[in-house]
Tab-separated table of C-alpha atoms in Angstrom:
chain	number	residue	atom	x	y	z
B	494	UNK	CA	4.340	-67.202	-26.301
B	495	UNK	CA	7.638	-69.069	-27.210
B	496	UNK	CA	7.027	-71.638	-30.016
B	497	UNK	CA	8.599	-74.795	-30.224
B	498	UNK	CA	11.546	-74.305	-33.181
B	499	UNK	CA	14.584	-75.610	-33.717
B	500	UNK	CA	17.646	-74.156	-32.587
B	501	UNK	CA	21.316	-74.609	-33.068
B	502	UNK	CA	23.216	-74.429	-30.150
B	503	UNK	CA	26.983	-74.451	-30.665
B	504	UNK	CA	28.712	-75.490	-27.529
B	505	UNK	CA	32.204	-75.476	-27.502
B	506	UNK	CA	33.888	-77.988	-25.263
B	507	UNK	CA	37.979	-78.702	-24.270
B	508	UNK	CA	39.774	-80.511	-22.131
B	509	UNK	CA	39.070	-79.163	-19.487
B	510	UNK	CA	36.360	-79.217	-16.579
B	511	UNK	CA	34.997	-76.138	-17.137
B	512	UNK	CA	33.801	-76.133	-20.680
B	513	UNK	CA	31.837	-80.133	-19.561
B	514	UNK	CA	30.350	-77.952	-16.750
B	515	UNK	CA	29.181	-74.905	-19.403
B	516	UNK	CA	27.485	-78.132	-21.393
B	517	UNK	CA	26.033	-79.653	-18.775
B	518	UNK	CA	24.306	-76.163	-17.599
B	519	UNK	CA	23.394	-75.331	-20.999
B	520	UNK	CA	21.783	-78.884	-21.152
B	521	UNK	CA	19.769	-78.386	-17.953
B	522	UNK	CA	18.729	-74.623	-18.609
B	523	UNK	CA	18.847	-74.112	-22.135
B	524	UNK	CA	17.653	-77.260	-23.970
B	525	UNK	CA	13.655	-77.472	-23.599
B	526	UNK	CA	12.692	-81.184	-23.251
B	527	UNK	CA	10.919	-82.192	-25.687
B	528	UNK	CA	12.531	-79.364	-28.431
B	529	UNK	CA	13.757	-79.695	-31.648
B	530	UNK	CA	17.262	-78.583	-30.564
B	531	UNK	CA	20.157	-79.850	-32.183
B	532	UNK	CA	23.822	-79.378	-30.371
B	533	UNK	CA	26.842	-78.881	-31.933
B	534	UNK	CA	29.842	-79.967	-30.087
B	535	UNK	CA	32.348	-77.954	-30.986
B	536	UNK	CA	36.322	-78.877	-30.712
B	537	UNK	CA	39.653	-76.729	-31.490
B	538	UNK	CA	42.476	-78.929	-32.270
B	539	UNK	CA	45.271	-76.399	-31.276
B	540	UNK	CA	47.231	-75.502	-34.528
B	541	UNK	CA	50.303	-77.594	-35.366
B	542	UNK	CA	53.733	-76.802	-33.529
B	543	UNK	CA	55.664	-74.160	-36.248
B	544	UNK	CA	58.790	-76.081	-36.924
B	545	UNK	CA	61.682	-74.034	-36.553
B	546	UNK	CA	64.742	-74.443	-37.959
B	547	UNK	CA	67.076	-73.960	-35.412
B	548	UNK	CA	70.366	-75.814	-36.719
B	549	UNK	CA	70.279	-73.683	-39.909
B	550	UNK	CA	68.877	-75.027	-43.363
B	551	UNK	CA	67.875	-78.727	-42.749
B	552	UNK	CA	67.860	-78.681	-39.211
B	553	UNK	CA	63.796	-78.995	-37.822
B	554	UNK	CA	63.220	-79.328	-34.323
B	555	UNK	CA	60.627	-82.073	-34.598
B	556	UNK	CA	61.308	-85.027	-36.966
B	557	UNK	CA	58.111	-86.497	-39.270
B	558	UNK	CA	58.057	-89.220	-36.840
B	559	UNK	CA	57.592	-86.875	-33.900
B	560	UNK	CA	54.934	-84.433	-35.826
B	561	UNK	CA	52.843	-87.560	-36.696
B	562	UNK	CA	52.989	-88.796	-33.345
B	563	UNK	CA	52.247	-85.056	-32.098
B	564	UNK	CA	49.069	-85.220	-34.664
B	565	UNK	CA	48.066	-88.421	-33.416
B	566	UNK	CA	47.815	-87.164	-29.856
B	567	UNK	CA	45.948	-84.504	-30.889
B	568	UNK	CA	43.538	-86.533	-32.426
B	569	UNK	CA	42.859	-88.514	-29.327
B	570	UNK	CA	42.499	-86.100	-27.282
B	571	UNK	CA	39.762	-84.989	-29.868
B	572	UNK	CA	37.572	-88.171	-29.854
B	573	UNK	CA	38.143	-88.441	-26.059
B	574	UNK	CA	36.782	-85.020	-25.614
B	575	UNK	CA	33.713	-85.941	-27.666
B	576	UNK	CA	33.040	-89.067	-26.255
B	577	UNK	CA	33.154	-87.406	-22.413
B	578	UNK	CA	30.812	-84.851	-23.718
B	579	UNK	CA	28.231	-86.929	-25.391
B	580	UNK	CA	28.198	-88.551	-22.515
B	581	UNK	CA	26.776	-85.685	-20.580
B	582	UNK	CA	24.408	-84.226	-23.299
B	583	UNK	CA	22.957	-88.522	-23.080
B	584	UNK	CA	23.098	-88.390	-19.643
B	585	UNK	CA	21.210	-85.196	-18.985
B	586	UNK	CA	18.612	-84.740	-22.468
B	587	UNK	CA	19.094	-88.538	-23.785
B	588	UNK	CA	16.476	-86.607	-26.689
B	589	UNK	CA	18.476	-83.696	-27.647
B	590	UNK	CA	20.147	-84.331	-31.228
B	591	UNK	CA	24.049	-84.041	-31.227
B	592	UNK	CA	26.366	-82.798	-33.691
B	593	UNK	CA	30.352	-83.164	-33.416
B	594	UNK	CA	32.500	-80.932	-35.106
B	595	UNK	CA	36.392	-80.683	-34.462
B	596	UNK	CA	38.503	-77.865	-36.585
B	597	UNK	CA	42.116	-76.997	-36.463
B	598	UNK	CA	43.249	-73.406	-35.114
B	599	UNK	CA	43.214	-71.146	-32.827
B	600	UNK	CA	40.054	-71.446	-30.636
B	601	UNK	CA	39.440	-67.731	-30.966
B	602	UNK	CA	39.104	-67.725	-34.662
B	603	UNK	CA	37.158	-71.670	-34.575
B	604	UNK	CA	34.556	-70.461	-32.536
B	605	UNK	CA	33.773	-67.070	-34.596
B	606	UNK	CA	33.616	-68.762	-37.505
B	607	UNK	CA	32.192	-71.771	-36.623
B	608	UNK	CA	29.128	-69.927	-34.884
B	609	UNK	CA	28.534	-67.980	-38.138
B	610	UNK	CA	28.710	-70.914	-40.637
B	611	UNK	CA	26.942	-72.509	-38.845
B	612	UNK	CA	24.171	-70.150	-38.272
B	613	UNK	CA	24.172	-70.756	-34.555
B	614	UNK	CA	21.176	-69.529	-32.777
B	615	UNK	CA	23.792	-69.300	-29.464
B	616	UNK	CA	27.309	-70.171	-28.785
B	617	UNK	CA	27.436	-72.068	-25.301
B	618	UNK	CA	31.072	-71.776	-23.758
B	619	UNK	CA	33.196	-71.871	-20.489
B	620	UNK	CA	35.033	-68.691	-19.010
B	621	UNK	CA	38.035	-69.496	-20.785
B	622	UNK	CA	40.026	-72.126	-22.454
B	623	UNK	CA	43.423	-71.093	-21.915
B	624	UNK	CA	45.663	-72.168	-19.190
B	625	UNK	CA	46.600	-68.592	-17.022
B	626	UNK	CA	50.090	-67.592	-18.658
B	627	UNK	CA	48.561	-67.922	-22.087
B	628	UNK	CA	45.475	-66.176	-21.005
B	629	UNK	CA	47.471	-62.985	-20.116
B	630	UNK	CA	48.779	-62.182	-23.263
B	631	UNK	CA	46.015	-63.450	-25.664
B	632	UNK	CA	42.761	-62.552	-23.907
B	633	UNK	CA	39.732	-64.643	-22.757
B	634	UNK	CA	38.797	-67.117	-25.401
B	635	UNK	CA	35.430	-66.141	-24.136
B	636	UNK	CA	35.811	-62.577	-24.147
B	637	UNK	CA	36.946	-62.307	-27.603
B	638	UNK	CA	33.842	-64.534	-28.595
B	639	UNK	CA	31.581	-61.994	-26.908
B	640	UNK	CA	32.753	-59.652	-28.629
B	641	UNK	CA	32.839	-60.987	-32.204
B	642	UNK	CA	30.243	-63.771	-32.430
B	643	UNK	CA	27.493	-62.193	-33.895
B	644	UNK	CA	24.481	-64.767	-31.997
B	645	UNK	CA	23.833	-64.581	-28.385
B	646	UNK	CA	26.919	-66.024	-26.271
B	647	UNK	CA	26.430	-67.676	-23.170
B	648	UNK	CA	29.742	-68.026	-20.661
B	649	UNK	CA	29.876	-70.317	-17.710
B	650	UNK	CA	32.425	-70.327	-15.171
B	651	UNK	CA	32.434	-73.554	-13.172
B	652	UNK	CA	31.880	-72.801	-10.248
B	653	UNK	CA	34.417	-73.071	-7.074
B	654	UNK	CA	34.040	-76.066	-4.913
E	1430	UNK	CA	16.522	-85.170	-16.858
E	1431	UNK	CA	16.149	-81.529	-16.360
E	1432	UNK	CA	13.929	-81.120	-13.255
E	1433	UNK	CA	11.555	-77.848	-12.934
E	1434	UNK	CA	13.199	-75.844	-10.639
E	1435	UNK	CA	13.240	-71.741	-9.196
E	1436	UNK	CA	15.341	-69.664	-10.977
E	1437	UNK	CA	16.562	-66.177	-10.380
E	1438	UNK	CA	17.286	-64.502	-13.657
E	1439	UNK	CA	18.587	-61.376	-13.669
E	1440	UNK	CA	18.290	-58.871	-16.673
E	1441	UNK	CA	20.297	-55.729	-17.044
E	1442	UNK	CA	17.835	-53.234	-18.960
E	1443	UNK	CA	18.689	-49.418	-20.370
E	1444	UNK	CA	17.606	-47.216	-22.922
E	1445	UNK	CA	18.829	-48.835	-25.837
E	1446	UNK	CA	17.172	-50.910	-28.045
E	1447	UNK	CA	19.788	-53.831	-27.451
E	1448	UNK	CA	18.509	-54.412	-23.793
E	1449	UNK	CA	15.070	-54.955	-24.506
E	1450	UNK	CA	15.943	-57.580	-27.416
E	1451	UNK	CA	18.367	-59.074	-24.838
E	1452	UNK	CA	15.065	-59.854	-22.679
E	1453	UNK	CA	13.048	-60.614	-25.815
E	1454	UNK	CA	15.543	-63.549	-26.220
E	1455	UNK	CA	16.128	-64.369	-22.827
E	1456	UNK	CA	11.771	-64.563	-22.597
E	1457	UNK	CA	11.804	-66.559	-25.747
E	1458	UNK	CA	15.090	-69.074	-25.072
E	1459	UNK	CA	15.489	-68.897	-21.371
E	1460	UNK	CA	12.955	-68.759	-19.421
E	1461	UNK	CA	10.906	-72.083	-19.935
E	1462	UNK	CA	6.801	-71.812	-20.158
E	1463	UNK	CA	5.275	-73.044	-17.439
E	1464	UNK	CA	8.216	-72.775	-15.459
E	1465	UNK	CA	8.484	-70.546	-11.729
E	1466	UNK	CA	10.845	-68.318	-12.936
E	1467	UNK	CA	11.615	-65.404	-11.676
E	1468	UNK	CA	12.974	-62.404	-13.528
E	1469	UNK	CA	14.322	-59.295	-12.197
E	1470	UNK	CA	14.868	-56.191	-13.962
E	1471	UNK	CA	17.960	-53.939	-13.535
E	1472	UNK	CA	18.384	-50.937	-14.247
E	1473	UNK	CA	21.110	-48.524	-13.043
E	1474	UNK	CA	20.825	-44.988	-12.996
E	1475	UNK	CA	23.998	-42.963	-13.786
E	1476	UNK	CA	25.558	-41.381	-10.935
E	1477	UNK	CA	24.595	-38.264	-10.218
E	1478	UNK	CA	27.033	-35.595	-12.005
E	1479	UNK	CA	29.887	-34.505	-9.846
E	1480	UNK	CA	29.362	-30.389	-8.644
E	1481	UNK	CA	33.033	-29.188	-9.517
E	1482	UNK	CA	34.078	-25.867	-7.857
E	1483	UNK	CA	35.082	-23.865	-11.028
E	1484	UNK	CA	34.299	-20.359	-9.380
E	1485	UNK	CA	36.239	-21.315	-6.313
E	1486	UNK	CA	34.940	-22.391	-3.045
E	1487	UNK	CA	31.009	-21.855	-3.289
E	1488	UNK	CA	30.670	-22.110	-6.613
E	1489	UNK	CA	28.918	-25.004	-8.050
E	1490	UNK	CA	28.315	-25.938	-11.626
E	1491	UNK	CA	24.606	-26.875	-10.879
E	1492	UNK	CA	22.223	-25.576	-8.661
E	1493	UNK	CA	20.543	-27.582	-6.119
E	1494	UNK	CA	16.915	-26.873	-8.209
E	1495	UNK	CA	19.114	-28.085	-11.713
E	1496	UNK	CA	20.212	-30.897	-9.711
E	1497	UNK	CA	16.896	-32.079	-8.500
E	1498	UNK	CA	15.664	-31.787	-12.057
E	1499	UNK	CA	18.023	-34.138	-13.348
E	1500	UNK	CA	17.834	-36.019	-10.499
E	1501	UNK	CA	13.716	-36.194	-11.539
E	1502	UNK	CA	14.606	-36.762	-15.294
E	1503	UNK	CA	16.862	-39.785	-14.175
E	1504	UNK	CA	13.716	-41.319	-12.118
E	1505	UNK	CA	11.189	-40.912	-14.851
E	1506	UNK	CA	13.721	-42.072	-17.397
E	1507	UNK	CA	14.070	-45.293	-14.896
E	1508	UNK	CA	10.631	-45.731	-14.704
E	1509	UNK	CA	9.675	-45.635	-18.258
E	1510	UNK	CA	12.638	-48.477	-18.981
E	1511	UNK	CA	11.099	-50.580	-16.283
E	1512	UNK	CA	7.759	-49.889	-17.540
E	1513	UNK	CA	8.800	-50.998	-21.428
E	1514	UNK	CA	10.212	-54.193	-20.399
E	1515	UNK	CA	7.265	-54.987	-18.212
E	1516	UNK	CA	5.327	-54.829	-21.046
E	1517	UNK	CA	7.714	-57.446	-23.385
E	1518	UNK	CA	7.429	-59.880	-20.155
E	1519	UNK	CA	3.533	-59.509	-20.302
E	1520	UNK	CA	3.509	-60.202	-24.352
E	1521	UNK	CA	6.150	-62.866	-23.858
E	1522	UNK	CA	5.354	-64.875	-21.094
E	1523	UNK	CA	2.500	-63.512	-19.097
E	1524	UNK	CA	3.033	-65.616	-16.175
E	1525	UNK	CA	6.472	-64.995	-15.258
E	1526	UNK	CA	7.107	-63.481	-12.008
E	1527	UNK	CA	8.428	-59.875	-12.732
E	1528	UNK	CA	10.640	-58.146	-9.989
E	1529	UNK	CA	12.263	-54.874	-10.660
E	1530	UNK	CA	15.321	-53.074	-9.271
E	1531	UNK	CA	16.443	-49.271	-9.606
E	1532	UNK	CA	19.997	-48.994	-8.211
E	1533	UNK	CA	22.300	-46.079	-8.591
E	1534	UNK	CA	26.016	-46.305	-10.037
E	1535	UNK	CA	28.079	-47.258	-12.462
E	1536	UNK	CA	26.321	-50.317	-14.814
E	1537	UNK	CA	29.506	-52.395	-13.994
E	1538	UNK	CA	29.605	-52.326	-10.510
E	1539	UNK	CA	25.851	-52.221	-9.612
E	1540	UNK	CA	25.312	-55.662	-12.217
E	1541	UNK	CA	28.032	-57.349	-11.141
E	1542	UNK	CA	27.076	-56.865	-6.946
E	1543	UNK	CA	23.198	-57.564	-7.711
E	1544	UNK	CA	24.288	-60.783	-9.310
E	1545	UNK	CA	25.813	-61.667	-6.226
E	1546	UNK	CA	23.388	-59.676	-3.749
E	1547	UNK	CA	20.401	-61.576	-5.501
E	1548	UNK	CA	22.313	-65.299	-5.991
E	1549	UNK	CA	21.018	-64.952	-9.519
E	1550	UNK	CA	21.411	-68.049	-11.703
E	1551	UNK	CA	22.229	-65.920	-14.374
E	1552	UNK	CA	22.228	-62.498	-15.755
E	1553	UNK	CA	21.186	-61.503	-19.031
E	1554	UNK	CA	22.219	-58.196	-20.787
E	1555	UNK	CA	23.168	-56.467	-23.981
E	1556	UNK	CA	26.389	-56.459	-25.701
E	1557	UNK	CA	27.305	-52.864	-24.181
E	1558	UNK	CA	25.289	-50.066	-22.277
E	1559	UNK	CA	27.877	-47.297	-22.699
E	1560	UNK	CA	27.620	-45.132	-26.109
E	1561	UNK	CA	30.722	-45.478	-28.522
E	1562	UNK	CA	33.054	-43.071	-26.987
E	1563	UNK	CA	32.574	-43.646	-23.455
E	1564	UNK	CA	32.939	-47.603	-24.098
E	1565	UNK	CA	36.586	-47.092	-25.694
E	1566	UNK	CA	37.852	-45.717	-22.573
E	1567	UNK	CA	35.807	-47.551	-20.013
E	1568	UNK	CA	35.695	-50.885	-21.521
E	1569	UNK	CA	32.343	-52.935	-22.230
E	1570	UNK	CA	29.902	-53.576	-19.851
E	1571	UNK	CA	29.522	-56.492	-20.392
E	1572	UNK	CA	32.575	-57.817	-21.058
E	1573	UNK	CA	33.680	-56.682	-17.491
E	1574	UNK	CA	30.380	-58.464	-15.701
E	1575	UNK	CA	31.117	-61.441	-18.169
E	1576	UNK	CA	35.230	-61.472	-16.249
E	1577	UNK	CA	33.799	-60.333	-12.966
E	1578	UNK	CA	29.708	-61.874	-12.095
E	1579	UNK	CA	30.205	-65.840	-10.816
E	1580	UNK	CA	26.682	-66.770	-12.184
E	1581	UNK	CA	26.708	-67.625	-15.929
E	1582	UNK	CA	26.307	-64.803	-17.859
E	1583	UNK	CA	24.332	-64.078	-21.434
E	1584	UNK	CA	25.273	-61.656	-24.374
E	1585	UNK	CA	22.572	-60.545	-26.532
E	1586	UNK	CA	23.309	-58.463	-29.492
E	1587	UNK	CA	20.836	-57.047	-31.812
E	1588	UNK	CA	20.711	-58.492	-34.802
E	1589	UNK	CA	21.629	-55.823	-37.478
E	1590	UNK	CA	18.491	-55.591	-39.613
């Protein structure tokens, strides 16, 4: 019979729709009320802009002002990601213990390594996380996860309305 | 909260050793005691080999008694897969409804149709079903179902002990 234990469920969420809708089915068929589960929320600042010198020595493309302001962005769209999906997880398993966790890089690499360190009992994710040009020549975020994370994954797709 | 509900979960089971820890997991993490689950087990038997011509017209590699011998090793080998992962539902969680499903084809196609055929709510599986060789040409399993099936879809790999 399946004990009660707790798990770590990494879950890792992005701006967009799909990865609140992986969460949200991960909280409804995943998390057992009442469990010891804790979940990770798991977000992948994309890595800084490479600044190229383009006008020869001395020459950047983005001034300190504009990589600060760039890094601020980022940062927003961090917390705002967080607080939309801690939203859900109180909305849907007000019990369930959360974790945030928010790492520069490429999400491919973040989510390996993250699931690993973190001795994830199951990485929760959506379908992708790239928008459809990028997709093409890196790969699935997801796919590459299935392949490499070493714990159970779990993809959602959202599903078309 | 999350409300008891009917599920259709749909497992992908083979030979290998990886399939039946995929349903260990899935019996341990999934499917919720007390629940009205259902699970149904997939398995897909190989298509049956091509008869090539290589004596010219009338001859055939196999026989029509060789053929009906594999054709009777494939059905006992399906049997005794369904019949092992009967058995880890019964140790796991005796009162989960069990449905099974022998369907002949290629793993990718027939997984990715039942999903849909059977409005599963998600399909479990292994991290492959093809041996080494025949997965470098012919891609993973389930890597294609993970692109193609619209339900959510679960990776188990066994753990390397």
């Amino acid at each position: 019979m399946s004990e009660k234990k707790e798990r770590r469920i990494l879950v890792a969420v992005d701006e967009g729709e799909e990865s609140m809708h992986a969460l949200s089915w991960c909280l409804s068929n995943l998390v057992h009320p009442n469990s010891d589960d804790t979940l990770i929320l798991l977000y992948s600042k994309p890595p800084r802009p490479v600044y190229t010198a383009i006008d020869g020595p001395g020459g950047y493309l983005f001034s300190a002002d504009v990589t600060a302001a760039i890094e601020r962005y980022g940062d927003q769209v961090a917390h705002n990601v967080m607080e939309k999906a801690k939203k859900v997880c109180a909305d849907l398993q007000p019990q369930v213990k959360v974790e945030t966790k928010v790492e520069n890089g490429d999400p491919r690499d973040v989510i390996c390594e993250a699931a690993e360190k973190l001795a994830a009992d199951v990485l929760v994710m959506g379908s992708h996380g790239y928008g459809v040009i990028k997709r093409a020549f890196l790969g699935s975020v997801s796919n590459h996860c299935a392949q490499k994370a070493k714990c159970p994954v779990l993809i959602v797709k959202k599903p078309k309305s």
